[in-house]
Amino acid sequence: MSGPAQGTTYSVTIMQPPAELDRARVKAAMDELIEKIDAQMSTWRDDSEIARFNAAPQGEWVPVSPEFAQLTRRALALGRDTNGAFDVTLAPILKVWGFGAGATEPTRLPTADELAAAREHTGLGLVEVRDQPPALRKRGAGVTLDLAGLAQGYTVDLMAKRLDELGAKRYLAELGGELYAKGNKTGRSPWRIGVEKPKAGAREIERVVGLADAGMTTSGDYRDYFEIDGRRFSHTIDPRTGRPVAHDVRAVTVIAKDATLADAMATALLVMGEKAGLRYADEHDLAALFVSGDAPAYTEAYSKAFEPYIEESK
């Protein structure tokens, strides 16, 4: 079954579901869960928890749900673990480049002064998390949160948890291309997932991987970008420089223990680029595939931990 979610769609496939688990029950559970997360993390809603935090003044503790506080804490920790390659306070910089909620395609590049001003409002140390009672606080003026870099993966993990509670044993949960696979699809055969070629306007398979009891996400720069004077500018911004990445990695696929981690790491490794990203992936035993170059001559590189998942060569 499937339905709308977070500006895209979700889908759930269950193999041999329990007799009492019908489509209507599963769909109702998924829709309820997605609405709850939307009320917490949607930057498109004025009444969401994240919108209330973003509108709050500096220094004021903003009450939030325990789940929202925990996810923010994890996001900030992942940012520190990647030396700033993943940063959930990046929205002001995205805005000056013409990306993010409510943005329009730019007709010029930001000036050095505009970029410097935006960077003053970003940084992992500018958000403080309190667990009891759960709340967030800004340590600087103009600081905002945007959890889009891992919210869909997080939603998929909660979808999987709810499916477990409903008695499903083998399933594939997906939202906007973020995945979690539980068990094998049939017998000893895992769920076979196609990794797309990073080619705008096309749906072609680059590789097929086998997925079981793991989350998977692909991040790429091939759908969201703009061009000015013949130069291409990716929506993938390096938080450490405040500028779009300049390397030729077009997409990164990550397989991890959960979809939240896969989602965040795919973004971070795409920012790092192939050399630094592969080093990080191997050091952290992370399964990652890097696809670089331009059609039709894409090149691949992958970490040691990715090899067991490969089902078919390109």
PDB file of C-alpha atoms in Angstrom:
ATOM      1  CA  MET A   1       0.000   0.000   0.000  1.00  0.00           C
ATOM      2  CA  SER A   2       1.065   3.626  -0.444  1.00  0.00           C
ATOM      3  CA  GLY A   3       0.078   7.216   0.228  1.00  0.00           C
ATOM      4  CA  PRO A   4       1.266  10.833   0.289  1.00  0.00           C
ATOM      5  CA  ALA A   5       3.891  11.905   2.838  1.00  0.00           C
ATOM      6  CA  GLN A   6       6.232  14.842   3.422  1.00  0.00           C
ATOM      7  CA  GLY A   7       5.869  16.282  -0.055  1.00  0.00           C
ATOM      8  CA  THR A   8       6.435  12.889  -1.681  1.00  0.00           C
ATOM      9  CA  THR A   9       4.985   9.388  -1.183  1.00  0.00           C
ATOM     10  CA  TYR A  10       5.480   6.375   1.040  1.00  0.00           C
ATOM     11  CA  SER A  11       4.969   2.693   0.307  1.00  0.00           C
ATOM     12  CA  VAL A  12       4.905  -0.499   2.362  1.00  0.00           C
ATOM     13  CA  THR A  13       5.216  -4.052   1.074  1.00  0.00           C
ATOM     14  CA  ILE A  14       4.624  -6.932   3.502  1.00  0.00           C
ATOM     15  CA  MET A  15       5.348 -10.554   2.678  1.00  0.00           C
ATOM     16  CA  GLN A  16       2.987 -13.153   4.216  1.00  0.00           C
ATOM     17  CA  PRO A  17       1.364 -10.771   6.700  1.00  0.00           C
ATOM     18  CA  PRO A  18      -0.525 -12.166   9.698  1.00  0.00           C
ATOM     19  CA  ALA A  19      -4.187 -12.900   8.959  1.00  0.00           C
ATOM     20  CA  GLU A  20      -5.366 -10.066  11.196  1.00  0.00           C
ATOM     21  CA  LEU A  21      -3.169  -7.505   9.456  1.00  0.00           C
ATOM     22  CA  ASP A  22      -5.170  -6.059   6.562  1.00  0.00           C
ATOM     23  CA  ARG A  23      -4.336  -3.132   4.260  1.00  0.00           C
ATOM     24  CA  ALA A  24      -6.707  -0.711   5.967  1.00  0.00           C
ATOM     25  CA  ARG A  25      -5.124  -1.288   9.368  1.00  0.00           C
ATOM     26  CA  VAL A  26      -1.599  -0.813   8.058  1.00  0.00           C
ATOM     27  CA  LYS A  27      -2.511   2.296   6.075  1.00  0.00           C
ATOM     28  CA  ALA A  28      -4.254   3.874   9.054  1.00  0.00           C
ATOM     29  CA  ALA A  29      -1.199   3.234  11.226  1.00  0.00           C
ATOM     30  CA  MET A  30       1.187   4.690   8.657  1.00  0.00           C
ATOM     31  CA  ASP A  31      -0.951   7.770   8.007  1.00  0.00           C
ATOM     32  CA  GLU A  32      -1.273   8.462  11.746  1.00  0.00           C
ATOM     33  CA  LEU A  33       2.479   8.155  12.219  1.00  0.00           C
ATOM     34  CA  ILE A  34       3.326  10.411   9.281  1.00  0.00           C
ATOM     35  CA  GLU A  35       0.894  13.090  10.491  1.00  0.00           C
ATOM     36  CA  LYS A  36       2.519  13.028  13.946  1.00  0.00           C
ATOM     37  CA  ILE A  37       6.005  13.499  12.502  1.00  0.00           C
ATOM     38  CA  ASP A  38       4.731  16.235  10.193  1.00  0.00           C
ATOM     39  CA  ALA A  39       3.388  18.094  13.232  1.00  0.00           C
ATOM     40  CA  GLN A  40       6.839  17.883  14.795  1.00  0.00           C
ATOM     41  CA  MET A  41       9.276  18.511  11.948  1.00  0.00           C
ATOM     42  CA  SER A  42       7.602  20.142   8.949  1.00  0.00           C
ATOM     43  CA  THR A  43       9.156  23.471   7.997  1.00  0.00           C
ATOM     44  CA  TRP A  44       6.097  24.084   5.791  1.00  0.00           C
ATOM     45  CA  ARG A  45       3.724  24.307   8.783  1.00  0.00           C
ATOM     46  CA  ASP A  46       3.595  27.332  11.063  1.00  0.00           C
ATOM     47  CA  ASP A  47       2.264  25.217  13.940  1.00  0.00           C
ATOM     48  CA  SER A  48       4.929  22.486  13.912  1.00  0.00           C
ATOM     49  CA  GLU A  49       7.417  22.076  16.753  1.00  0.00           C
ATOM     50  CA  ILE A  50      10.319  22.998  14.497  1.00  0.00           C
ATOM     51  CA  ALA A  51       8.506  26.106  13.249  1.00  0.00           C
ATOM     52  CA  ARG A  52       7.889  27.251  16.830  1.00  0.00           C
ATOM     53  CA  PHE A  53      11.567  26.777  17.639  1.00  0.00           C
ATOM     54  CA  ASN A  54      12.672  28.616  14.508  1.00  0.00           C
ATOM     55  CA  ALA A  55      10.399  31.551  15.358  1.00  0.00           C
ATOM     56  CA  ALA A  56      11.534  31.746  18.996  1.00  0.00           C
ATOM     57  CA  PRO A  57      14.020  34.375  20.222  1.00  0.00           C
ATOM     58  CA  GLN A  58      17.598  33.634  21.238  1.00  0.00           C
ATOM     59  CA  GLY A  59      18.059  32.208  24.735  1.00  0.00           C
ATOM     60  CA  GLU A  60      14.499  30.992  25.292  1.00  0.00           C
ATOM     61  CA  TRP A  61      13.885  27.320  26.054  1.00  0.00           C
ATOM     62  CA  VAL A  62      11.262  26.030  23.595  1.00  0.00           C
ATOM     63  CA  PRO A  63       9.334  22.949  24.829  1.00  0.00           C
ATOM     64  CA  VAL A  64       9.337  20.073  22.333  1.00  0.00           C
ATOM     65  CA  SER A  65       8.365  16.405  22.321  1.00  0.00           C
ATOM     66  CA  PRO A  66      10.907  13.899  23.683  1.00  0.00           C
ATOM     67  CA  GLU A  67      11.248  12.390  20.194  1.00  0.00           C
ATOM     68  CA  PHE A  68      12.066  15.729  18.627  1.00  0.00           C
ATOM     69  CA  ALA A  69      14.661  16.491  21.288  1.00  0.00           C
ATOM     70  CA  GLN A  70      16.284  13.067  20.844  1.00  0.00           C
ATOM     71  CA  LEU A  71      16.446  13.368  17.062  1.00  0.00           C
ATOM     72  CA  THR A  72      17.943  16.862  17.295  1.00  0.00           C
ATOM     73  CA  ARG A  73      20.567  15.591  19.735  1.00  0.00           C
ATOM     74  CA  ARG A  74      21.425  12.743  17.382  1.00  0.00           C
ATOM     75  CA  ALA A  75      21.611  15.105  14.388  1.00  0.00           C
ATOM     76  CA  LEU A  76      24.017  17.411  16.216  1.00  0.00           C
ATOM     77  CA  ALA A  77      26.146  14.434  17.274  1.00  0.00           C
ATOM     78  CA  LEU A  78      26.318  13.150  13.695  1.00  0.00           C
ATOM     79  CA  GLY A  79      27.387  16.627  12.624  1.00  0.00           C
ATOM     80  CA  ARG A  80      30.248  16.594  15.101  1.00  0.00           C
ATOM     81  CA  ASP A  81      31.207  13.028  14.141  1.00  0.00           C
ATOM     82  CA  THR A  82      31.555  14.114  10.502  1.00  0.00           C
ATOM     83  CA  ASN A  83      33.544  17.241  11.394  1.00  0.00           C
ATOM     84  CA  GLY A  84      30.717  19.483  10.234  1.00  0.00           C
ATOM     85  CA  ALA A  85      29.923  17.803   6.910  1.00  0.00           C
ATOM     86  CA  PHE A  86      26.364  17.300   8.211  1.00  0.00           C
ATOM     87  CA  ASP A  87      24.721  20.379   9.703  1.00  0.00           C
ATOM     88  CA  VAL A  88      21.029  20.824  10.526  1.00  0.00           C
ATOM     89  CA  THR A  89      21.452  24.595  11.058  1.00  0.00           C
ATOM     90  CA  LEU A  90      22.339  25.167   7.399  1.00  0.00           C
ATOM     91  CA  ALA A  91      19.024  26.769   6.311  1.00  0.00           C
ATOM     92  CA  PRO A  92      20.254  30.407   6.193  1.00  0.00           C
ATOM     93  CA  ILE A  93      23.059  29.406   3.803  1.00  0.00           C
ATOM     94  CA  LEU A  94      20.707  27.301   1.666  1.00  0.00           C
ATOM     95  CA  LYS A  95      18.385  30.292   1.428  1.00  0.00           C
ATOM     96  CA  VAL A  96      21.013  32.681   0.052  1.00  0.00           C
ATOM     97  CA  TRP A  97      21.878  30.065  -2.580  1.00  0.00           C
ATOM     98  CA  GLY A  98      18.202  29.690  -3.567  1.00  0.00           C
ATOM     99  CA  PHE A  99      17.476  26.306  -1.975  1.00  0.00           C
ATOM    100  CA  GLY A 100      15.172  25.157   0.806  1.00  0.00           C
ATOM    101  CA  ALA A 101      11.554  25.799   1.774  1.00  0.00           C
ATOM    102  CA  GLY A 102       9.961  28.675  -0.092  1.00  0.00           C
ATOM    103  CA  ALA A 103      13.033  29.390  -2.229  1.00  0.00           C
ATOM    104  CA  THR A 104      12.847  30.525  -5.843  1.00  0.00           C
ATOM    105  CA  GLU A 105      15.428  29.765  -8.510  1.00  0.00           C
ATOM    106  CA  PRO A 106      18.175  32.387  -8.238  1.00  0.00           C
ATOM    107  CA  THR A 107      19.200  34.675 -11.066  1.00  0.00           C
ATOM    108  CA  ARG A 108      22.559  35.569  -9.524  1.00  0.00           C
ATOM    109  CA  LEU A 109      25.099  34.187  -7.078  1.00  0.00           C
ATOM    110  CA  PRO A 110      25.175  35.437  -3.483  1.00  0.00           C
ATOM    111  CA  THR A 111      27.712  38.125  -2.669  1.00  0.00           C
ATOM    112  CA  ALA A 112      30.540  37.523  -0.216  1.00  0.00           C
ATOM    113  CA  ASP A 113      28.777  39.776   2.303  1.00  0.00           C
ATOM    114  CA  GLU A 114      25.477  37.900   1.952  1.00  0.00           C
ATOM    115  CA  LEU A 115      27.211  34.580   2.439  1.00  0.00           C
ATOM    116  CA  ALA A 116      29.190  35.819   5.436  1.00  0.00           C
ATOM    117  CA  ALA A 117      26.020  37.174   7.046  1.00  0.00           C
ATOM    118  CA  ALA A 118      24.233  33.825   6.558  1.00  0.00           C
ATOM    119  CA  ARG A 119      27.149  31.869   8.007  1.00  0.00           C
ATOM    120  CA  GLU A 120      26.943  33.868  11.235  1.00  0.00           C
ATOM    121  CA  HIS A 121      23.603  32.154  11.925  1.00  0.00           C
ATOM    122  CA  THR A 122      24.805  28.579  11.367  1.00  0.00           C
ATOM    123  CA  GLY A 123      26.857  26.145  13.420  1.00  0.00           C
ATOM    124  CA  LEU A 124      26.360  22.977  15.445  1.00  0.00           C
ATOM    125  CA  GLY A 125      27.168  24.776  18.692  1.00  0.00           C
ATOM    126  CA  LEU A 126      24.305  27.229  18.275  1.00  0.00           C
ATOM    127  CA  VAL A 127      21.560  24.780  19.318  1.00  0.00           C
ATOM    128  CA  GLU A 128      21.264  23.395  22.850  1.00  0.00           C
ATOM    129  CA  VAL A 129      19.152  20.343  23.743  1.00  0.00           C
ATOM    130  CA  ARG A 130      17.629  19.638  27.157  1.00  0.00           C
ATOM    131  CA  ASP A 131      16.101  16.248  27.978  1.00  0.00           C
ATOM    132  CA  GLN A 132      14.138  16.976  31.183  1.00  0.00           C
ATOM    133  CA  PRO A 133      11.792  18.538  30.408  1.00  0.00           C
ATOM    134  CA  PRO A 134      12.534  18.215  26.670  1.00  0.00           C
ATOM    135  CA  ALA A 135      13.314  21.577  25.099  1.00  0.00           C
ATOM    136  CA  LEU A 136      15.634  23.347  22.659  1.00  0.00           C
ATOM    137  CA  ARG A 137      17.393  26.695  22.964  1.00  0.00           C
ATOM    138  CA  LYS A 138      19.229  28.944  20.512  1.00  0.00           C
ATOM    139  CA  ARG A 139      22.657  30.236  21.419  1.00  0.00           C
ATOM    140  CA  GLY A 140      22.628  32.834  18.676  1.00  0.00           C
ATOM    141  CA  ALA A 141      20.242  35.150  16.876  1.00  0.00           C
ATOM    142  CA  GLY A 142      18.680  34.006  13.614  1.00  0.00           C
ATOM    143  CA  VAL A 143      19.447  30.319  14.238  1.00  0.00           C
ATOM    144  CA  THR A 144      17.049  27.836  12.631  1.00  0.00           C
ATOM    145  CA  LEU A 145      16.754  24.059  12.434  1.00  0.00           C
ATOM    146  CA  ASP A 146      15.953  21.985   9.365  1.00  0.00           C
ATOM    147  CA  LEU A 147      15.978  18.229   9.911  1.00  0.00           C
ATOM    148  CA  ALA A 148      15.266  17.377   6.265  1.00  0.00           C
ATOM    149  CA  GLY A 149      18.689  15.723   6.044  1.00  0.00           C
ATOM    150  CA  LEU A 150      17.504  12.824   8.197  1.00  0.00           C
ATOM    151  CA  ALA A 151      13.762  13.281   8.846  1.00  0.00           C
ATOM    152  CA  GLN A 152      12.648  10.956   6.044  1.00  0.00           C
ATOM    153  CA  GLY A 153      15.043   8.246   7.188  1.00  0.00           C
ATOM    154  CA  TYR A 154      13.803   8.738  10.751  1.00  0.00           C
ATOM    155  CA  THR A 155      10.203   8.433   9.539  1.00  0.00           C
ATOM    156  CA  VAL A 156      11.028   5.167   7.767  1.00  0.00           C
ATOM    157  CA  ASP A 157      12.558   3.795  10.980  1.00  0.00           C
ATOM    158  CA  LEU A 158       9.377   4.645  12.899  1.00  0.00           C
ATOM    159  CA  MET A 159       7.311   3.056  10.121  1.00  0.00           C
ATOM    160  CA  ALA A 160       9.396  -0.099  10.553  1.00  0.00           C
ATOM    161  CA  LYS A 161       8.945  -0.049  14.319  1.00  0.00           C
ATOM    162  CA  ARG A 162       5.175   0.262  13.902  1.00  0.00           C
ATOM    163  CA  LEU A 163       5.127  -2.615  11.406  1.00  0.00           C
ATOM    164  CA  ASP A 164       6.998  -4.741  13.944  1.00  0.00           C
ATOM    165  CA  GLU A 165       4.349  -3.893  16.547  1.00  0.00           C
ATOM    166  CA  LEU A 166       1.620  -4.876  14.083  1.00  0.00           C
ATOM    167  CA  GLY A 167       3.208  -8.312  13.667  1.00  0.00           C
ATOM    168  CA  ALA A 168       4.860  -7.974  10.245  1.00  0.00           C
ATOM    169  CA  LYS A 169       7.996 -10.138   9.956  1.00  0.00           C
ATOM    170  CA  ARG A 170       9.209  -9.434   6.421  1.00  0.00           C
ATOM    171  CA  TYR A 171       8.598  -6.080   4.822  1.00  0.00           C
ATOM    172  CA  LEU A 172      10.007  -3.148   2.872  1.00  0.00           C
ATOM    173  CA  ALA A 173       9.150   0.346   4.112  1.00  0.00           C
ATOM    174  CA  GLU A 174       9.937   3.316   1.851  1.00  0.00           C
ATOM    175  CA  LEU A 175       9.428   7.071   1.915  1.00  0.00           C
ATOM    176  CA  GLY A 176      10.797   9.378  -0.757  1.00  0.00           C
ATOM    177  CA  GLY A 177      13.425   6.786  -1.706  1.00  0.00           C
ATOM    178  CA  GLU A 178      14.603   6.156   1.875  1.00  0.00           C
ATOM    179  CA  LEU A 179      14.251   2.458   2.706  1.00  0.00           C
ATOM    180  CA  TYR A 180      14.240  -0.063   5.500  1.00  0.00           C
ATOM    181  CA  ALA A 181      14.070  -3.786   4.749  1.00  0.00           C
ATOM    182  CA  LYS A 182      13.138  -6.307   7.442  1.00  0.00           C
ATOM    183  CA  GLY A 183      14.175  -9.900   6.856  1.00  0.00           C
ATOM    184  CA  ASN A 184      14.509 -11.500   3.456  1.00  0.00           C
ATOM    185  CA  LYS A 185      11.847 -11.082   0.802  1.00  0.00           C
ATOM    186  CA  THR A 186      11.603 -14.806   0.033  1.00  0.00           C
ATOM    187  CA  GLY A 187      13.535 -17.665   1.611  1.00  0.00           C
ATOM    188  CA  ARG A 188      17.220 -16.745   1.533  1.00  0.00           C
ATOM    189  CA  SER A 189      16.768 -13.997  -1.056  1.00  0.00           C
ATOM    190  CA  PRO A 190      17.014 -10.449   0.276  1.00  0.00           C
ATOM    191  CA  TRP A 191      15.012  -7.529  -1.057  1.00  0.00           C
ATOM    192  CA  ARG A 192      16.611  -6.524  -4.354  1.00  0.00           C
ATOM    193  CA  ILE A 193      16.863  -2.745  -4.619  1.00  0.00           C
ATOM    194  CA  GLY A 194      17.880  -0.799  -7.707  1.00  0.00           C
ATOM    195  CA  VAL A 195      20.282   2.104  -7.271  1.00  0.00           C
ATOM    196  CA  GLU A 196      19.525   4.714  -9.927  1.00  0.00           C
ATOM    197  CA  LYS A 197      22.039   6.245 -12.264  1.00  0.00           C
ATOM    198  CA  PRO A 198      22.558   9.900 -11.251  1.00  0.00           C
ATOM    199  CA  LYS A 199      20.981  11.096 -14.475  1.00  0.00           C
ATOM    200  CA  ALA A 200      18.458  13.949 -14.433  1.00  0.00           C
ATOM    201  CA  GLY A 201      15.155  13.143 -16.089  1.00  0.00           C
ATOM    202  CA  ALA A 202      15.856   9.412 -16.360  1.00  0.00           C
ATOM    203  CA  ARG A 203      15.138   6.279 -14.346  1.00  0.00           C
ATOM    204  CA  GLU A 204      17.925   3.825 -15.149  1.00  0.00           C
ATOM    205  CA  ILE A 205      19.556   1.266 -12.865  1.00  0.00           C
ATOM    206  CA  GLU A 206      23.214   1.685 -11.950  1.00  0.00           C
ATOM    207  CA  ARG A 207      23.433  -1.300  -9.602  1.00  0.00           C
ATOM    208  CA  VAL A 208      21.218  -3.774  -7.776  1.00  0.00           C
ATOM    209  CA  VAL A 209      21.861  -4.448  -4.101  1.00  0.00           C
ATOM    210  CA  GLY A 210      20.440  -6.992  -1.704  1.00  0.00           C
ATOM    211  CA  LEU A 211      18.940  -5.519   1.459  1.00  0.00           C
ATOM    212  CA  ALA A 212      17.827  -7.254   4.664  1.00  0.00           C
ATOM    213  CA  ASP A 213      17.535  -5.855   8.193  1.00  0.00           C
ATOM    214  CA  ALA A 214      19.074  -2.544   7.167  1.00  0.00           C
ATOM    215  CA  GLY A 215      18.248   0.971   6.043  1.00  0.00           C
ATOM    216  CA  MET A 216      19.349   2.482   2.729  1.00  0.00           C
ATOM    217  CA  THR A 217      19.438   6.002   1.307  1.00  0.00           C
ATOM    218  CA  THR A 218      20.835   7.669  -1.811  1.00  0.00           C
ATOM    219  CA  SER A 219      21.742  11.359  -1.878  1.00  0.00           C
ATOM    220  CA  GLY A 220      22.589  13.082  -5.142  1.00  0.00           C
ATOM    221  CA  ASP A 221      23.031  16.437  -6.835  1.00  0.00           C
ATOM    222  CA  TYR A 222      21.471  15.484 -10.166  1.00  0.00           C
ATOM    223  CA  ARG A 223      17.884  16.657  -9.592  1.00  0.00           C
ATOM    224  CA  ASP A 224      18.148  19.819  -7.485  1.00  0.00           C
ATOM    225  CA  TYR A 225      20.533  22.361  -8.946  1.00  0.00           C
ATOM    226  CA  PHE A 226      20.627  25.566 -10.982  1.00  0.00           C
ATOM    227  CA  GLU A 227      22.844  26.970 -13.708  1.00  0.00           C
ATOM    228  CA  ILE A 228      24.159  30.501 -14.155  1.00  0.00           C
ATOM    229  CA  ASP A 229      26.461  31.504 -17.015  1.00  0.00           C
ATOM    230  CA  GLY A 230      26.892  27.853 -17.964  1.00  0.00           C
ATOM    231  CA  ARG A 231      28.041  26.812 -14.475  1.00  0.00           C
ATOM    232  CA  ARG A 232      26.128  24.234 -12.469  1.00  0.00           C
ATOM    233  CA  PHE A 233      25.536  24.800  -8.761  1.00  0.00           C
ATOM    234  CA  SER A 234      24.414  21.847  -6.655  1.00  0.00           C
ATOM    235  CA  HIS A 235      21.962  22.039  -3.748  1.00  0.00           C
ATOM    236  CA  THR A 236      24.544  20.023  -1.796  1.00  0.00           C
ATOM    237  CA  ILE A 237      26.188  22.729   0.290  1.00  0.00           C
ATOM    238  CA  ASP A 238      29.367  22.087   2.231  1.00  0.00           C
ATOM    239  CA  PRO A 239      28.601  23.561   5.689  1.00  0.00           C
ATOM    240  CA  ARG A 240      32.314  24.059   6.280  1.00  0.00           C
ATOM    241  CA  THR A 241      32.656  26.481   3.361  1.00  0.00           C
ATOM    242  CA  GLY A 242      29.087  27.670   2.847  1.00  0.00           C
ATOM    243  CA  ARG A 243      29.361  26.878  -0.870  1.00  0.00           C
ATOM    244  CA  PRO A 244      28.041  24.127  -3.176  1.00  0.00           C
ATOM    245  CA  VAL A 245      30.345  21.138  -3.445  1.00  0.00           C
ATOM    246  CA  ALA A 246      32.685  21.339  -6.434  1.00  0.00           C
ATOM    247  CA  HIS A 247      33.748  17.693  -6.843  1.00  0.00           C
ATOM    248  CA  ASP A 248      32.290  15.321  -9.439  1.00  0.00           C
ATOM    249  CA  VAL A 249      30.544  12.833  -7.117  1.00  0.00           C
ATOM    250  CA  ARG A 250      26.974  12.748  -8.363  1.00  0.00           C
ATOM    251  CA  ALA A 251      25.392  10.374  -5.846  1.00  0.00           C
ATOM    252  CA  VAL A 252      26.192   8.438  -2.683  1.00  0.00           C
ATOM    253  CA  THR A 253      24.256   5.400  -1.480  1.00  0.00           C
ATOM    254  CA  VAL A 254      24.617   4.323   2.150  1.00  0.00           C
ATOM    255  CA  ILE A 255      23.400   1.133   3.831  1.00  0.00           C
ATOM    256  CA  ALA A 256      23.318   1.248   7.628  1.00  0.00           C
ATOM    257  CA  LYS A 257      21.710  -0.309  10.685  1.00  0.00           C
ATOM    258  CA  ASP A 258      18.828   2.140  10.430  1.00  0.00           C
ATOM    259  CA  ALA A 259      17.464   4.531   7.825  1.00  0.00           C
ATOM    260  CA  THR A 260      18.128   7.620   9.973  1.00  0.00           C
ATOM    261  CA  LEU A 261      21.867   6.937   9.965  1.00  0.00           C
ATOM    262  CA  ALA A 262      21.841   6.031   6.257  1.00  0.00           C
ATOM    263  CA  ASP A 263      20.013   9.279   5.432  1.00  0.00           C
ATOM    264  CA  ALA A 264      22.401  11.544   7.335  1.00  0.00           C
ATOM    265  CA  MET A 265      25.533   9.718   6.200  1.00  0.00           C
ATOM    266  CA  ALA A 266      24.559   9.798   2.524  1.00  0.00           C
ATOM    267  CA  THR A 267      24.387  13.590   2.781  1.00  0.00           C
ATOM    268  CA  ALA A 268      27.629  13.864   4.742  1.00  0.00           C
ATOM    269  CA  LEU A 269      29.602  11.586   2.417  1.00  0.00           C
ATOM    270  CA  LEU A 270      28.298  13.458  -0.626  1.00  0.00           C
ATOM    271  CA  VAL A 271      29.651  16.650   0.944  1.00  0.00           C
ATOM    272  CA  MET A 272      33.011  15.019   1.699  1.00  0.00           C
ATOM    273  CA  GLY A 273      33.546  13.707  -1.831  1.00  0.00           C
ATOM    274  CA  GLU A 274      34.961  10.359  -2.904  1.00  0.00           C
ATOM    275  CA  LYS A 275      38.433  10.371  -1.338  1.00  0.00           C
ATOM    276  CA  ALA A 276      37.546  11.738   2.098  1.00  0.00           C
ATOM    277  CA  GLY A 277      34.166  10.005   2.059  1.00  0.00           C
ATOM    278  CA  LEU A 278      35.623   6.574   1.345  1.00  0.00           C
ATOM    279  CA  ARG A 279      38.198   7.054   4.073  1.00  0.00           C
ATOM    280  CA  TYR A 280      35.491   7.999   6.559  1.00  0.00           C
ATOM    281  CA  ALA A 281      33.272   5.067   5.484  1.00  0.00           C
ATOM    282  CA  ASP A 282      36.065   2.531   5.852  1.00  0.00           C
ATOM    283  CA  GLU A 283      37.138   3.943   9.218  1.00  0.00           C
ATOM    284  CA  HIS A 284      33.548   3.687  10.493  1.00  0.00           C
ATOM    285  CA  ASP A 285      32.678   0.343   8.829  1.00  0.00           C
ATOM    286  CA  LEU A 286      29.981   2.083   6.798  1.00  0.00           C
ATOM    287  CA  ALA A 287      28.605   0.582   3.568  1.00  0.00           C
ATOM    288  CA  ALA A 288      28.804   3.334   0.936  1.00  0.00           C
ATOM    289  CA  LEU A 289      28.733   3.529  -2.863  1.00  0.00           C
ATOM    290  CA  PHE A 290      30.008   6.631  -4.696  1.00  0.00           C
ATOM    291  CA  VAL A 291      28.948   7.273  -8.296  1.00  0.00           C
ATOM    292  CA  SER A 292      30.925  10.019 -10.055  1.00  0.00           C
ATOM    293  CA  GLY A 293      31.299  11.658 -13.446  1.00  0.00           C
ATOM    294  CA  ASP A 294      28.793  12.322 -16.185  1.00  0.00           C
ATOM    295  CA  ALA A 295      26.642  10.151 -18.443  1.00  0.00           C
ATOM    296  CA  PRO A 296      27.330   7.794 -19.989  1.00  0.00           C
ATOM    297  CA  ALA A 297      30.750   7.268 -18.373  1.00  0.00           C
ATOM    298  CA  TYR A 298      29.925   7.043 -14.681  1.00  0.00           C
ATOM    299  CA  THR A 299      32.576   5.617 -12.386  1.00  0.00           C
ATOM    300  CA  GLU A 300      32.031   3.792  -9.105  1.00  0.00           C
ATOM    301  CA  ALA A 301      33.911   3.410  -5.861  1.00  0.00           C
ATOM    302  CA  TYR A 302      32.661   1.697  -2.730  1.00  0.00           C
ATOM    303  CA  SER A 303      33.761   0.956   0.808  1.00  0.00           C
ATOM    304  CA  LYS A 304      34.725  -2.521   1.998  1.00  0.00           C
ATOM    305  CA  ALA A 305      31.474  -2.802   3.964  1.00  0.00           C
ATOM    306  CA  PHE A 306      29.411  -2.261   0.781  1.00  0.00           C
ATOM    307  CA  GLU A 307      30.760  -5.307  -1.083  1.00  0.00           C
ATOM    308  CA  PRO A 308      28.478  -7.944   0.569  1.00  0.00           C
ATOM    309  CA  TYR A 309      25.363  -6.060  -0.578  1.00  0.00           C
ATOM    310  CA  ILE A 310      26.191  -6.091  -4.296  1.00  0.00           C
ATOM    311  CA  GLU A 311      23.768  -8.267  -6.249  1.00  0.00           C
ATOM    312  CA  GLU A 312      24.493  -7.222  -9.825  1.00  0.00           C
ATOM    313  CA  SER A 313      27.235  -5.295 -11.546  1.00  0.00           C
ATOM    314  CA  LYS A 314      26.296  -2.419 -13.763  1.00  0.00           C
TER     315      LYS A 314
END
